[in-house]
């Protein structure tokens, strides 16, 4: 069974290799090949899952050491895989949703002449993401981490002929580098502290190490958090996610909603032992999570671009997960559970959005939608189920997972628990508001369609079955996953051996929390209904309040970055350039000039007259003799 | 010993010195010579003699081939003899002093002799090159004057050219020089040292004067070299006399034990023995004689003029082999004779090394002639090697041995490339003429670039391995400031090496620029060997470093 783990990664990697080097010959079959290999990977994942279920809960981990990658003295980096319940969960999510999105892309990218390349990148992403979650050490994890970053960059900028896409890709790449620096520094710190990269060597010793090297362990925690912030678009490194929507919609669904952006949650959960040993870092994690869940939700409320609204929502939902992961053993399981359910419903929502765009001449402005439910019934139903799931409608996936996180936040206890719990509840209300807004503006109300730039009237129609079938399957997931996970606490029992679990000590009962969530939901939906269903939606966005305007500009994040980082950086580089020109170049050129000058003068001694050479030899030996005598004298 | 001599002993110190220095014995014993251990030297001298005889008895047209074959075979045989001696353990366990204390057979001697022989072998190839110049009157011509004795530009010369004369004497001359060079680093007493010096210097003076083109410049170079060489020999000889006065002996071991105070005092020399002034002045003067040969500042001034004027194959041979031999002798002097007074000579040598590195590198910056550039570069390299010499550790010896081996092949190869770049008036040595060479003859320019990078000490070339070794040895020997100066000089030196590369590859070729002659397999082989050694020693230096390490112990 262990050998299959390597194949899991190798299959999409092979696909990427073939598709990206195969050339035009593969154009006709490329997408099928890519999808097939994703499906193979999924099948392997299911087989491994079945095998794992057959074992005892504490004996489910599989380990596969392939080879030693970098053996240099005491520095040893291995290529080895570790498949436990946590990795397994991710494997199924990645390959499952990944396969669906491959299938969806066959239809969605049908008219793109670079479709083969697109599937190559998608396969590359799958391979890197699987490497990330299967690695048994941080060094290999880092390789996967960079791999998904590369795939993300390539796919955001897939339509590179659009300057906005190229810029967005660059932005995502640069912001992610900041996070990557955190990860690499964190890994270096781990190596110096623990002398190894392997999870098995580091995590069990984290608690012990924190007693002697508390600051270092806390530092590692902060560095890992920085990494998670970059990859998972958390405040303050969240700015790239909105722009990343420039990529094709399947990419937004797979990478920027369901899988890659949750890598930060995986990292924190996987490194749970370190965070458990570093309470300060943990506090930072919950703070980041809580801030982001509100930040993303507020941004999501103001966006008229359907994908950007969903991107804000993604940010917010990952904020929930990060917060849960920061709660420690109370929250790890629920972070992952929400991650999985979110994977279903957010991927479904994005695919739905893609389907709408497909039918509306690639229009993304919701103010130009309206009344689409009659024209796109399948999309409407599947999107609607995803909508109900995300707002936490009782009985659907989001209800179970989000509710648990809110409970866990209260269970943190003390003032902290109250603050986090209230943030989470407020976030739930805002989520209900902005998702209802999206739903109403898109599918209800009167038609506000306008012709596109080329003058084509939109003729909304249902998408082909290659697109609707994945949406339907994901809708099933959105509806059922949460419930299945919660029956008999099956998900908690499944993950508990890896992440640990404790119930915490909640000051409020579970019933109260659920009631509170329901109230929040009703308030959010009600306000949205009042604002967008009762009144007609203006075709041009009203000026709005100060907060609305700020939220439209992503709460001024780019302005902040521009003023503080870009301008600051420019000033810094300018002064460095000045220093370089005046001081460094001065010294360098001055030295060169003086050497040259000296050379010119010294060569005059070489006048060609043998008599003066002889004199210099005589003088030289006189000095030599004198110096030798002098050395004895002193 | 007669009664008259015994009577004279009481007359005066000088007189008694003469009579008592030689041990009083009833009869002079026949010298005991270990012929087998001296075989490399004997083979080379023997072949040189045969070469002279060939000049006398063979007809002109067959001399060239005969001399070439004889020289190659002789040098190869001598090298085989060196290897055989090393195999037998004379480099390590069986090292000892042969020929009544005159010649050492030990690791450094064998290593350096092997290096000199290989260098000479490659040099013979460049000496024998006859395809570079167009034929003159239907005859192939080489780099040497048709008739050395003819006045430049005179009728006699023209007649000689027309008759197709060539100076095949260069081969025996080369062999005599090689013989002297073999003895020089192995000399174990000061007189042998002096004799060896003269034996290898005199043929070189003649060789320098034999350029076919620019004969006046060549002769001027030879005369300068001769005059200054004679001048420095006088210093050396005077130094030897002073050291004899100090210790009453000329053998290295003897002087060393007097310095250490372990030798029994010779009563007749009581007045002068142990007089440190004699020792110090003598050491300074002997050192000066050797520093002249290695081209250390301020005794370097002959190098650019001579390197430029001499026929380029001779320059290559001289620059490579002389340096090896002279540094070998310097090492032996400092490590065998003078370890007891290293606190006296080290600071002085420091000064010489620093000056040599800096002056060599700095003056090279403004050179415009490629041969002069290489001459100053060789001065700078002498400084780098001196840094290793000064380390006075076993690592110092082995690093210097390695450096010499590496450097000599780079030098030989570089000068061989210089012979290829020609225009109507012969070699085009002015740097401006080399502009754009990389575009016209990429291979030749690339090969030269490899040599330049090796001179500059860029990794993956032998120059880096050698420089790293000597600087490391110097640093461990406590000469950190020397290393710092060395690195600074290397940086300055890198400028002019890289400048040539830039000139060759990134400048527009001149319309009337020189062309690259297609050499015969001889020069091609020489250059190929140079490149191969440069790269092998750069990529996998460990074997040779180990070899130098094993060979790094002097016999006392």
PDB file of C-alpha atoms in Angstrom, chain B residues 103-334:
ATOM      1  CA  UNK B 103      72.832  16.829  -4.689  1.00  0.00           C
ATOM      2  CA  UNK B 104      69.737  15.987  -2.708  1.00  0.00           C
ATOM      3  CA  UNK B 105      67.437  13.234  -3.917  1.00  0.00           C
ATOM      4  CA  UNK B 106      64.223  13.828  -2.063  1.00  0.00           C
ATOM      5  CA  UNK B 107      60.551  14.580  -2.577  1.00  0.00           C
ATOM      6  CA  UNK B 108      60.687  18.238  -3.540  1.00  0.00           C
ATOM      7  CA  UNK B 109      63.670  17.637  -5.819  1.00  0.00           C
ATOM      8  CA  UNK B 110      61.986  14.793  -7.664  1.00  0.00           C
ATOM      9  CA  UNK B 111      58.647  16.614  -7.863  1.00  0.00           C
ATOM     10  CA  UNK B 112      60.231  19.718  -9.302  1.00  0.00           C
ATOM     11  CA  UNK B 113      62.510  17.766 -11.628  1.00  0.00           C
ATOM     12  CA  UNK B 114      59.504  15.923 -12.958  1.00  0.00           C
ATOM     13  CA  UNK B 115      57.682  19.203 -13.471  1.00  0.00           C
ATOM     14  CA  UNK B 116      60.652  20.787 -15.227  1.00  0.00           C
ATOM     15  CA  UNK B 117      61.051  17.786 -17.514  1.00  0.00           C
ATOM     16  CA  UNK B 118      57.391  17.809 -18.502  1.00  0.00           C
ATOM     17  CA  UNK B 119      57.492  21.545 -19.065  1.00  0.00           C
ATOM     18  CA  UNK B 120      60.614  21.137 -21.173  1.00  0.00           C
ATOM     19  CA  UNK B 121      59.009  18.365 -23.164  1.00  0.00           C
ATOM     20  CA  UNK B 122      56.060  20.602 -24.019  1.00  0.00           C
ATOM     21  CA  UNK B 123      58.436  23.484 -24.686  1.00  0.00           C
ATOM     22  CA  UNK B 124      60.313  21.339 -27.210  1.00  0.00           C
ATOM     23  CA  UNK B 125      57.097  21.073 -29.171  1.00  0.00           C
ATOM     24  CA  UNK B 126      56.773  24.843 -29.355  1.00  0.00           C
ATOM     25  CA  UNK B 127      60.476  25.190 -30.231  1.00  0.00           C
ATOM     26  CA  UNK B 128      60.008  22.801 -33.115  1.00  0.00           C
ATOM     27  CA  UNK B 129      56.985  24.558 -34.613  1.00  0.00           C
ATOM     28  CA  UNK B 130      57.655  25.450 -38.255  1.00  0.00           C
ATOM     29  CA  UNK B 131      54.267  26.100 -39.779  1.00  0.00           C
ATOM     30  CA  UNK B 132      53.387  29.484 -38.362  1.00  0.00           C
ATOM     31  CA  UNK B 133      55.393  31.667 -40.675  1.00  0.00           C
ATOM     32  CA  UNK B 134      54.992  31.385 -44.414  1.00  0.00           C
ATOM     33  CA  UNK B 135      57.787  29.532 -46.122  1.00  0.00           C
ATOM     34  CA  UNK B 136      60.870  31.574 -46.891  1.00  0.00           C
ATOM     35  CA  UNK B 137      62.489  30.620 -50.176  1.00  0.00           C
ATOM     36  CA  UNK B 138      60.787  27.277 -50.123  1.00  0.00           C
ATOM     37  CA  UNK B 139      61.923  26.384 -46.644  1.00  0.00           C
ATOM     38  CA  UNK B 140      59.924  25.950 -43.489  1.00  0.00           C
ATOM     39  CA  UNK B 141      60.999  28.430 -40.849  1.00  0.00           C
ATOM     40  CA  UNK B 142      60.683  28.368 -37.094  1.00  0.00           C
ATOM     41  CA  UNK B 143      60.835  31.090 -34.475  1.00  0.00           C
ATOM     42  CA  UNK B 144      64.621  31.209 -34.410  1.00  0.00           C
ATOM     43  CA  UNK B 145      67.135  33.163 -36.429  1.00  0.00           C
ATOM     44  CA  UNK B 146      68.493  31.462 -39.478  1.00  0.00           C
ATOM     45  CA  UNK B 147      72.005  31.973 -38.261  1.00  0.00           C
ATOM     46  CA  UNK B 148      72.626  33.273 -34.790  1.00  0.00           C
ATOM     47  CA  UNK B 149      75.953  34.841 -35.621  1.00  0.00           C
ATOM     48  CA  UNK B 150      74.718  36.826 -38.603  1.00  0.00           C
ATOM     49  CA  UNK B 151      74.251  40.565 -38.175  1.00  0.00           C
ATOM     50  CA  UNK B 152      70.567  41.447 -38.149  1.00  0.00           C
ATOM     51  CA  UNK B 153      69.507  42.667 -41.552  1.00  0.00           C
ATOM     52  CA  UNK B 154      72.931  42.008 -43.039  1.00  0.00           C
ATOM     53  CA  UNK B 155      73.841  40.185 -46.212  1.00  0.00           C
ATOM     54  CA  UNK B 156      75.025  37.178 -44.328  1.00  0.00           C
ATOM     55  CA  UNK B 157      71.631  36.807 -42.725  1.00  0.00           C
ATOM     56  CA  UNK B 158      69.868  37.109 -46.043  1.00  0.00           C
ATOM     57  CA  UNK B 159      72.110  34.441 -47.482  1.00  0.00           C
ATOM     58  CA  UNK B 160      71.404  32.192 -44.536  1.00  0.00           C
ATOM     59  CA  UNK B 161      67.675  32.658 -44.965  1.00  0.00           C
ATOM     60  CA  UNK B 162      67.923  31.967 -48.632  1.00  0.00           C
ATOM     61  CA  UNK B 163      69.901  28.826 -47.987  1.00  0.00           C
ATOM     62  CA  UNK B 164      67.237  27.687 -45.555  1.00  0.00           C
ATOM     63  CA  UNK B 165      69.481  27.550 -42.515  1.00  0.00           C
ATOM     64  CA  UNK B 166      67.883  26.999 -39.174  1.00  0.00           C
ATOM     65  CA  UNK B 167      69.353  27.189 -35.725  1.00  0.00           C
ATOM     66  CA  UNK B 168      68.832  23.641 -34.605  1.00  0.00           C
ATOM     67  CA  UNK B 169      71.314  24.282 -31.807  1.00  0.00           C
ATOM     68  CA  UNK B 170      68.364  25.525 -29.800  1.00  0.00           C
ATOM     69  CA  UNK B 171      67.552  21.940 -28.861  1.00  0.00           C
ATOM     70  CA  UNK B 172      70.896  21.134 -27.195  1.00  0.00           C
ATOM     71  CA  UNK B 173      70.841  24.594 -25.646  1.00  0.00           C
ATOM     72  CA  UNK B 174      67.428  23.880 -24.218  1.00  0.00           C
ATOM     73  CA  UNK B 175      68.667  20.553 -22.908  1.00  0.00           C
ATOM     74  CA  UNK B 176      71.677  22.119 -21.189  1.00  0.00           C
ATOM     75  CA  UNK B 177      69.397  24.653 -19.567  1.00  0.00           C
ATOM     76  CA  UNK B 178      67.090  21.866 -18.461  1.00  0.00           C
ATOM     77  CA  UNK B 179      70.051  19.969 -17.009  1.00  0.00           C
ATOM     78  CA  UNK B 180      71.043  22.962 -14.957  1.00  0.00           C
ATOM     79  CA  UNK B 181      67.486  23.492 -13.847  1.00  0.00           C
ATOM     80  CA  UNK B 182      67.273  19.883 -12.713  1.00  0.00           C
ATOM     81  CA  UNK B 183      70.289  20.348 -10.484  1.00  0.00           C
ATOM     82  CA  UNK B 184      69.261  23.784  -9.195  1.00  0.00           C
ATOM     83  CA  UNK B 185      66.426  22.778  -6.863  1.00  0.00           C
ATOM     84  CA  UNK B 186      68.332  19.655  -5.838  1.00  0.00           C
ATOM     85  CA  UNK B 187      71.615  21.401  -5.084  1.00  0.00           C
ATOM     86  CA  UNK B 188      72.588  20.673  -1.538  1.00  0.00           C
ATOM     87  CA  UNK B 189      75.622  22.878  -1.270  1.00  0.00           C
ATOM     88  CA  UNK B 190      76.152  26.436  -2.261  1.00  0.00           C
ATOM     89  CA  UNK B 191      78.760  25.740  -4.899  1.00  0.00           C
ATOM     90  CA  UNK B 192      76.581  23.233  -6.707  1.00  0.00           C
ATOM     91  CA  UNK B 193      73.842  25.798  -6.487  1.00  0.00           C
ATOM     92  CA  UNK B 194      76.016  28.395  -8.159  1.00  0.00           C
ATOM     93  CA  UNK B 195      77.263  26.062 -10.853  1.00  0.00           C
ATOM     94  CA  UNK B 196      73.751  24.901 -11.644  1.00  0.00           C
ATOM     95  CA  UNK B 197      72.606  28.510 -11.846  1.00  0.00           C
ATOM     96  CA  UNK B 198      75.231  29.324 -14.410  1.00  0.00           C
ATOM     97  CA  UNK B 199      74.635  26.115 -16.335  1.00  0.00           C
ATOM     98  CA  UNK B 200      71.020  26.893 -16.911  1.00  0.00           C
ATOM     99  CA  UNK B 201      71.412  30.661 -17.274  1.00  0.00           C
ATOM    100  CA  UNK B 202      74.004  30.779 -20.026  1.00  0.00           C
ATOM    101  CA  UNK B 203      72.005  28.729 -22.562  1.00  0.00           C
ATOM    102  CA  UNK B 204      68.982  30.890 -21.777  1.00  0.00           C
ATOM    103  CA  UNK B 205      70.918  34.070 -22.543  1.00  0.00           C
ATOM    104  CA  UNK B 206      71.802  32.653 -25.922  1.00  0.00           C
ATOM    105  CA  UNK B 207      68.305  31.383 -26.613  1.00  0.00           C
ATOM    106  CA  UNK B 208      66.897  34.823 -25.868  1.00  0.00           C
ATOM    107  CA  UNK B 209      69.011  36.337 -28.603  1.00  0.00           C
ATOM    108  CA  UNK B 210      67.839  34.010 -31.341  1.00  0.00           C
ATOM    109  CA  UNK B 211      64.501  35.452 -32.436  1.00  0.00           C
ATOM    110  CA  UNK B 212      63.916  35.324 -36.180  1.00  0.00           C
ATOM    111  CA  UNK B 213      61.808  38.469 -36.179  1.00  0.00           C
ATOM    112  CA  UNK B 214      62.742  41.633 -34.292  1.00  0.00           C
ATOM    113  CA  UNK B 215      66.273  40.402 -33.913  1.00  0.00           C
ATOM    114  CA  UNK B 216      67.574  43.671 -32.548  1.00  0.00           C
ATOM    115  CA  UNK B 217      65.044  43.635 -29.762  1.00  0.00           C
ATOM    116  CA  UNK B 218      65.832  40.009 -29.131  1.00  0.00           C
ATOM    117  CA  UNK B 219      69.540  40.695 -28.887  1.00  0.00           C
ATOM    118  CA  UNK B 220      68.968  43.682 -26.663  1.00  0.00           C
ATOM    119  CA  UNK B 221      66.898  41.478 -24.394  1.00  0.00           C
ATOM    120  CA  UNK B 222      69.622  38.870 -24.301  1.00  0.00           C
ATOM    121  CA  UNK B 223      72.304  41.374 -23.447  1.00  0.00           C
ATOM    122  CA  UNK B 224      70.192  42.898 -20.701  1.00  0.00           C
ATOM    123  CA  UNK B 225      69.416  39.507 -19.325  1.00  0.00           C
ATOM    124  CA  UNK B 226      73.054  38.530 -19.453  1.00  0.00           C
ATOM    125  CA  UNK B 227      74.317  41.699 -17.787  1.00  0.00           C
ATOM    126  CA  UNK B 228      71.765  41.690 -15.036  1.00  0.00           C
ATOM    127  CA  UNK B 229      72.129  37.942 -14.598  1.00  0.00           C
ATOM    128  CA  UNK B 230      75.853  38.279 -14.221  1.00  0.00           C
ATOM    129  CA  UNK B 231      75.309  41.118 -11.775  1.00  0.00           C
ATOM    130  CA  UNK B 232      73.008  39.034  -9.649  1.00  0.00           C
ATOM    131  CA  UNK B 233      75.335  36.032  -9.877  1.00  0.00           C
ATOM    132  CA  UNK B 234      78.036  38.199  -8.389  1.00  0.00           C
ATOM    133  CA  UNK B 235      75.800  38.969  -5.455  1.00  0.00           C
ATOM    134  CA  UNK B 236      75.016  35.314  -5.078  1.00  0.00           C
ATOM    135  CA  UNK B 237      78.657  34.373  -5.149  1.00  0.00           C
ATOM    136  CA  UNK B 238      79.558  37.054  -2.646  1.00  0.00           C
ATOM    137  CA  UNK B 239      76.795  35.818  -0.401  1.00  0.00           C
ATOM    138  CA  UNK B 240      78.157  32.288  -0.677  1.00  0.00           C
ATOM    139  CA  UNK B 241      81.582  33.500   0.338  1.00  0.00           C
ATOM    140  CA  UNK B 242      80.166  35.274   3.375  1.00  0.00           C
ATOM    141  CA  UNK B 243      78.212  32.198   4.401  1.00  0.00           C
ATOM    142  CA  UNK B 244      81.334  30.134   4.082  1.00  0.00           C
ATOM    143  CA  UNK B 245      83.110  32.617   6.196  1.00  0.00           C
ATOM    144  CA  UNK B 246      80.385  32.334   8.781  1.00  0.00           C
ATOM    145  CA  UNK B 247      80.191  28.563   8.929  1.00  0.00           C
ATOM    146  CA  UNK B 248      83.340  27.152   7.406  1.00  0.00           C
ATOM    147  CA  UNK B 249      81.357  24.980   5.043  1.00  0.00           C
ATOM    148  CA  UNK B 250      79.268  25.280   1.938  1.00  0.00           C
ATOM    149  CA  UNK B 251      77.009  22.310   2.502  1.00  0.00           C
ATOM    150  CA  UNK B 252      73.465  23.116   3.463  1.00  0.00           C
ATOM    151  CA  UNK B 253      73.458  20.721   6.353  1.00  0.00           C
ATOM    152  CA  UNK B 254      76.724  22.106   7.659  1.00  0.00           C
ATOM    153  CA  UNK B 255      75.619  25.723   7.576  1.00  0.00           C
ATOM    154  CA  UNK B 256      72.338  24.793   9.144  1.00  0.00           C
ATOM    155  CA  UNK B 257      73.979  23.062  12.067  1.00  0.00           C
ATOM    156  CA  UNK B 258      76.301  26.015  12.628  1.00  0.00           C
ATOM    157  CA  UNK B 259      73.283  28.295  12.746  1.00  0.00           C
ATOM    158  CA  UNK B 260      71.629  25.956  15.209  1.00  0.00           C
ATOM    159  CA  UNK B 261      74.816  25.824  17.228  1.00  0.00           C
ATOM    160  CA  UNK B 262      75.028  22.062  17.032  1.00  0.00           C
ATOM    161  CA  UNK B 263      78.147  21.848  14.881  1.00  0.00           C
ATOM    162  CA  UNK B 264      81.577  21.538  16.419  1.00  0.00           C
ATOM    163  CA  UNK B 265      83.559  24.731  16.001  1.00  0.00           C
ATOM    164  CA  UNK B 266      86.349  24.662  13.455  1.00  0.00           C
ATOM    165  CA  UNK B 267      89.275  26.132  15.426  1.00  0.00           C
ATOM    166  CA  UNK B 268      90.863  27.830  12.450  1.00  0.00           C
ATOM    167  CA  UNK B 269      87.658  29.725  11.767  1.00  0.00           C
ATOM    168  CA  UNK B 270      87.151  30.864  15.318  1.00  0.00           C
ATOM    169  CA  UNK B 271      87.484  34.494  14.300  1.00  0.00           C
ATOM    170  CA  UNK B 272      84.621  34.477  11.862  1.00  0.00           C
ATOM    171  CA  UNK B 273      82.485  31.512  12.772  1.00  0.00           C
ATOM    172  CA  UNK B 274      79.309  32.525  14.412  1.00  0.00           C
ATOM    173  CA  UNK B 275      79.698  36.102  13.304  1.00  0.00           C
ATOM    174  CA  UNK B 276      76.085  36.866  12.686  1.00  0.00           C
ATOM    175  CA  UNK B 277      76.806  39.860  10.491  1.00  0.00           C
ATOM    176  CA  UNK B 278      78.386  37.519   7.958  1.00  0.00           C
ATOM    177  CA  UNK B 279      75.436  35.200   8.182  1.00  0.00           C
ATOM    178  CA  UNK B 280      72.812  37.880   7.785  1.00  0.00           C
ATOM    179  CA  UNK B 281      74.484  39.707   4.940  1.00  0.00           C
ATOM    180  CA  UNK B 282      75.340  36.425   3.263  1.00  0.00           C
ATOM    181  CA  UNK B 283      71.793  35.180   3.509  1.00  0.00           C
ATOM    182  CA  UNK B 284      70.424  38.429   2.110  1.00  0.00           C
ATOM    183  CA  UNK B 285      72.756  38.269  -0.855  1.00  0.00           C
ATOM    184  CA  UNK B 286      72.162  34.616  -1.670  1.00  0.00           C
ATOM    185  CA  UNK B 287      68.464  35.244  -1.380  1.00  0.00           C
ATOM    186  CA  UNK B 288      68.792  38.185  -3.709  1.00  0.00           C
ATOM    187  CA  UNK B 289      70.454  35.985  -6.329  1.00  0.00           C
ATOM    188  CA  UNK B 290      67.533  33.594  -6.188  1.00  0.00           C
ATOM    189  CA  UNK B 291      64.901  36.318  -6.041  1.00  0.00           C
ATOM    190  CA  UNK B 292      66.375  37.707  -9.244  1.00  0.00           C
ATOM    191  CA  UNK B 293      65.706  34.425 -10.964  1.00  0.00           C
ATOM    192  CA  UNK B 294      62.130  34.172  -9.759  1.00  0.00           C
ATOM    193  CA  UNK B 295      61.542  37.770 -10.769  1.00  0.00           C
ATOM    194  CA  UNK B 296      60.657  39.215  -7.391  1.00  0.00           C
ATOM    195  CA  UNK B 297      60.450  42.976  -6.862  1.00  0.00           C
ATOM    196  CA  UNK B 298      62.794  44.892  -6.916  1.00  0.00           C
ATOM    197  CA  UNK B 299      64.838  42.381  -8.928  1.00  0.00           C
ATOM    198  CA  UNK B 300      62.156  41.899 -11.533  1.00  0.00           C
ATOM    199  CA  UNK B 301      63.006  44.630 -13.980  1.00  0.00           C
ATOM    200  CA  UNK B 302      64.590  42.315 -16.499  1.00  0.00           C
ATOM    201  CA  UNK B 303      61.433  40.238 -16.908  1.00  0.00           C
ATOM    202  CA  UNK B 304      59.248  42.447 -19.114  1.00  0.00           C
ATOM    203  CA  UNK B 305      62.070  43.417 -21.433  1.00  0.00           C
ATOM    204  CA  UNK B 306      63.395  39.886 -21.745  1.00  0.00           C
ATOM    205  CA  UNK B 307      60.007  38.234 -22.003  1.00  0.00           C
ATOM    206  CA  UNK B 308      59.081  40.643 -24.746  1.00  0.00           C
ATOM    207  CA  UNK B 309      62.301  40.396 -26.706  1.00  0.00           C
ATOM    208  CA  UNK B 310      62.975  36.693 -26.517  1.00  0.00           C
ATOM    209  CA  UNK B 311      61.460  34.353 -29.097  1.00  0.00           C
ATOM    210  CA  UNK B 312      58.052  33.506 -27.691  1.00  0.00           C
ATOM    211  CA  UNK B 313      58.678  29.746 -27.316  1.00  0.00           C
ATOM    212  CA  UNK B 314      61.771  30.614 -25.297  1.00  0.00           C
ATOM    213  CA  UNK B 315      59.795  33.079 -23.220  1.00  0.00           C
ATOM    214  CA  UNK B 316      57.251  30.395 -22.437  1.00  0.00           C
ATOM    215  CA  UNK B 317      59.882  27.880 -21.469  1.00  0.00           C
ATOM    216  CA  UNK B 318      61.840  30.408 -19.439  1.00  0.00           C
ATOM    217  CA  UNK B 319      58.833  31.776 -17.641  1.00  0.00           C
ATOM    218  CA  UNK B 320      57.672  28.316 -16.695  1.00  0.00           C
ATOM    219  CA  UNK B 321      60.789  26.286 -16.046  1.00  0.00           C
ATOM    220  CA  UNK B 322      63.074  28.947 -14.566  1.00  0.00           C
ATOM    221  CA  UNK B 323      60.444  29.815 -12.033  1.00  0.00           C
ATOM    222  CA  UNK B 324      60.056  26.211 -11.007  1.00  0.00           C
ATOM    223  CA  UNK B 325      63.784  25.681 -10.642  1.00  0.00           C
ATOM    224  CA  UNK B 326      64.454  28.944  -8.847  1.00  0.00           C
ATOM    225  CA  UNK B 327      61.617  28.547  -6.397  1.00  0.00           C
ATOM    226  CA  UNK B 328      62.801  25.024  -5.744  1.00  0.00           C
ATOM    227  CA  UNK B 329      66.231  26.322  -4.851  1.00  0.00           C
ATOM    228  CA  UNK B 330      64.764  29.088  -2.710  1.00  0.00           C
ATOM    229  CA  UNK B 331      62.583  26.622  -0.855  1.00  0.00           C
ATOM    230  CA  UNK B 332      65.530  24.368  -0.129  1.00  0.00           C
ATOM    231  CA  UNK B 333      67.654  27.263   1.012  1.00  0.00           C
ATOM    232  CA  UNK B 334      65.016  28.586   3.363  1.00  0.00           C
TER     233      UNK B 334
END
